Amino acid sequence: MSVLLLRLAGPLQAWGSTSRFTQRHTEIAPTKSGVIGLLAAARGQRRTDPLTELLSLDFGVRIDQPGQILRDFQVARTLDGRDSMPLTNRYYLSDAVFLAAIGGDRELLDGLHEAVRRPRFPLYLGRRSCPPVAPVTLGVHPGTIAEVLGDVPWQASKRLRERGPLTVRLEALLDAPPGAEVTETLQDQPVSFDPAHRQYGWRAVVRTRVRVPNPDGRSPAAAGAPAGPALGDHDPLTWL
């Protein structure tokens, strides 16, 4: 298997899987349907076009910088100003960074890599108001999704990396392979993006953690501090 890596970073992101009407929520990490939609836009596919090849892709995402939940309370009126529109709450992820991994055939992934480099339609991180920070694609790599997510260095902001240890443990959400112990199920398997008939199936997800190198990290000795736990291994008694 080959894996296409996408670095999803920007001031704001929004990856909703349960948004309805006036409540527009976001998941804590990019959804498979959202990333497939990004790839389809890069290829120049319309919402009414069949997804076909993209439906066979495997998916995983690593949370390199979780960011913060931001609520945007919106009011609006009609163009003539006479009538008020329904009040809405829109939730976003602020200052977050993710590493999305898409597994599949090498030839297909090479084509997607080139499409993301030169997209036919603008790319956005879940909503049109959320443009990504370039470059998005980190290329195509050999191996499984779990292997590649464990090999690629930490992608958080430089300021955060410089304050971190030499290795960090990061949470990852992966498509559950056959026979794996499923952590949760999400209605996030895209079937059709047609506005007249949007359709999503259920997918099984495994939550795990991967230990990755931090190229800008400092050793405890260099930092002049006792050795503590890797990021993600919070133990409040370690420093006592």
Coordinates of C-alpha atoms in Angstrom, one line a residue, residues 17-143:
S17 CA -20.4 15.1 10.9
T18 CA -23.6 15.8 12.9
S19 CA -24.4 19.5 12.0
R20 CA -28.0 20.3 11.6
F21 CA -29.9 23.5 10.9
T22 CA -28.8 26.3 13.3
Q23 CA -26.2 24.2 15.2
R24 CA -23.0 23.7 13.1
H25 CA -20.7 21.5 15.1
T26 CA -17.1 20.3 14.5
E27 CA -15.4 17.1 15.3
I28 CA -12.0 17.3 17.1
A29 CA -10.2 16.0 14.0
P30 CA -10.8 16.0 10.2
T31 CA -13.5 13.6 9.0
K32 CA -13.0 11.2 6.2
S33 CA -15.9 12.7 4.3
G34 CA -14.4 16.2 4.6
V35 CA -11.0 15.0 3.3
I36 CA -12.5 13.1 0.4
G37 CA -14.4 16.2 -0.4
L38 CA -11.2 18.2 -0.5
L39 CA -9.6 15.7 -2.8
A40 CA -12.7 15.7 -5.1
A41 CA -12.5 19.5 -5.3
A42 CA -8.8 19.3 -6.1
R43 CA -9.6 17.1 -9.1
G44 CA -12.3 19.4 -10.3
Q45 CA -15.2 17.1 -9.5
R46 CA -18.7 18.6 -9.1
R47 CA -20.9 17.7 -6.2
T48 CA -23.1 15.7 -8.5
D49 CA -20.3 13.7 -9.9
P50 CA -19.9 10.1 -8.7
L51 CA -17.0 9.6 -6.2
T52 CA -16.2 6.1 -7.6
E53 CA -12.4 5.7 -7.1
L54 CA -12.3 7.9 -4.0
L55 CA -14.7 5.6 -2.1
S56 CA -12.1 2.8 -2.0
L57 CA -9.5 4.9 -0.1
D58 CA -8.5 4.1 3.4
F59 CA -8.2 6.9 5.9
G60 CA -6.4 7.9 9.1
V61 CA -5.6 11.2 10.8
R62 CA -3.0 12.2 13.5
I63 CA -3.7 15.0 15.9
D64 CA -0.5 17.0 15.9
Q65 CA -1.9 20.2 17.5
P66 CA -5.5 19.9 18.8
G67 CA -6.1 23.7 18.9
Q68 CA -9.2 25.1 20.7
I69 CA -12.9 25.0 20.1
L70 CA -14.2 28.4 19.0
R71 CA -17.9 29.3 18.9
D72 CA -19.1 31.9 16.4
F73 CA -22.6 33.3 17.1
Q74 CA -24.1 34.5 13.8
V75 CA -27.1 36.7 13.0
A76 CA -28.3 37.6 9.5
R77 CA -31.0 39.5 7.7
T78 CA -32.5 39.3 4.2
L79 CA -31.0 41.6 1.6
D80 CA -33.8 44.1 2.0
G81 CA -33.3 44.2 5.7
R82 CA -36.9 43.4 6.6
D83 CA -36.6 39.9 7.9
S84 CA -34.2 38.2 10.3
M85 CA -32.8 34.8 9.5
P86 CA -32.5 32.1 12.1
L87 CA -29.7 32.6 14.7
T88 CA -26.9 30.1 14.3
N89 CA -24.0 28.8 16.4
R90 CA -21.0 27.7 14.3
Y91 CA -18.1 25.9 16.0
Y92 CA -14.6 25.8 14.7
L93 CA -11.1 24.5 15.6
S94 CA -8.7 27.4 16.1
D95 CA -4.9 27.0 15.6
A96 CA -5.0 23.3 15.0
V97 CA -2.7 21.1 12.9
F98 CA -3.5 17.6 11.6
L99 CA -1.7 15.0 9.5
A100 CA -4.3 13.1 7.3
A101 CA -3.2 9.9 5.6
I102 CA -5.0 8.4 2.6
G103 CA -4.1 4.9 1.6
G104 CA -4.7 3.2 -1.7
D105 CA -3.2 2.5 -5.1
R106 CA 0.0 4.3 -5.9
E107 CA -1.1 5.6 -9.3
L108 CA -4.3 7.0 -7.9
L109 CA -2.5 8.7 -5.0
D110 CA 0.1 10.2 -7.4
G111 CA -2.7 11.8 -9.3
L112 CA -4.3 13.1 -6.2
H113 CA -1.0 14.5 -5.0
E114 CA -0.6 16.5 -8.3
A115 CA -4.3 17.6 -8.0
V116 CA -3.8 19.0 -4.5
R117 CA -0.6 20.8 -5.7
R118 CA -2.6 22.4 -8.6
P119 CA -6.3 22.3 -7.5
R120 CA -9.1 22.9 -10.0
F121 CA -11.4 24.3 -7.3
P122 CA -10.3 26.1 -4.1
L123 CA -9.4 23.9 -1.2
Y124 CA -10.8 24.5 2.3
L125 CA -10.7 22.8 5.7
G126 CA -14.3 21.7 6.1
R127 CA -16.0 25.0 5.3
R128 CA -15.5 27.6 2.7
S129 CA -14.4 30.2 5.3
C130 CA -11.5 28.0 6.3
P131 CA -8.6 28.1 3.8
P132 CA -5.5 25.9 4.4
V133 CA -2.0 27.0 5.0
A134 CA 0.1 25.8 2.0
P135 CA 1.7 23.5 1.2
V136 CA -1.0 20.9 1.9
T137 CA 0.4 17.8 0.4
L138 CA 3.5 16.1 1.8
G139 CA 3.7 13.6 -1.0
V140 CA 3.1 9.8 -1.4
H141 CA 5.0 7.4 0.9
P142 CA 5.3 3.6 0.9
G143 CA 3.9 1.6 3.8

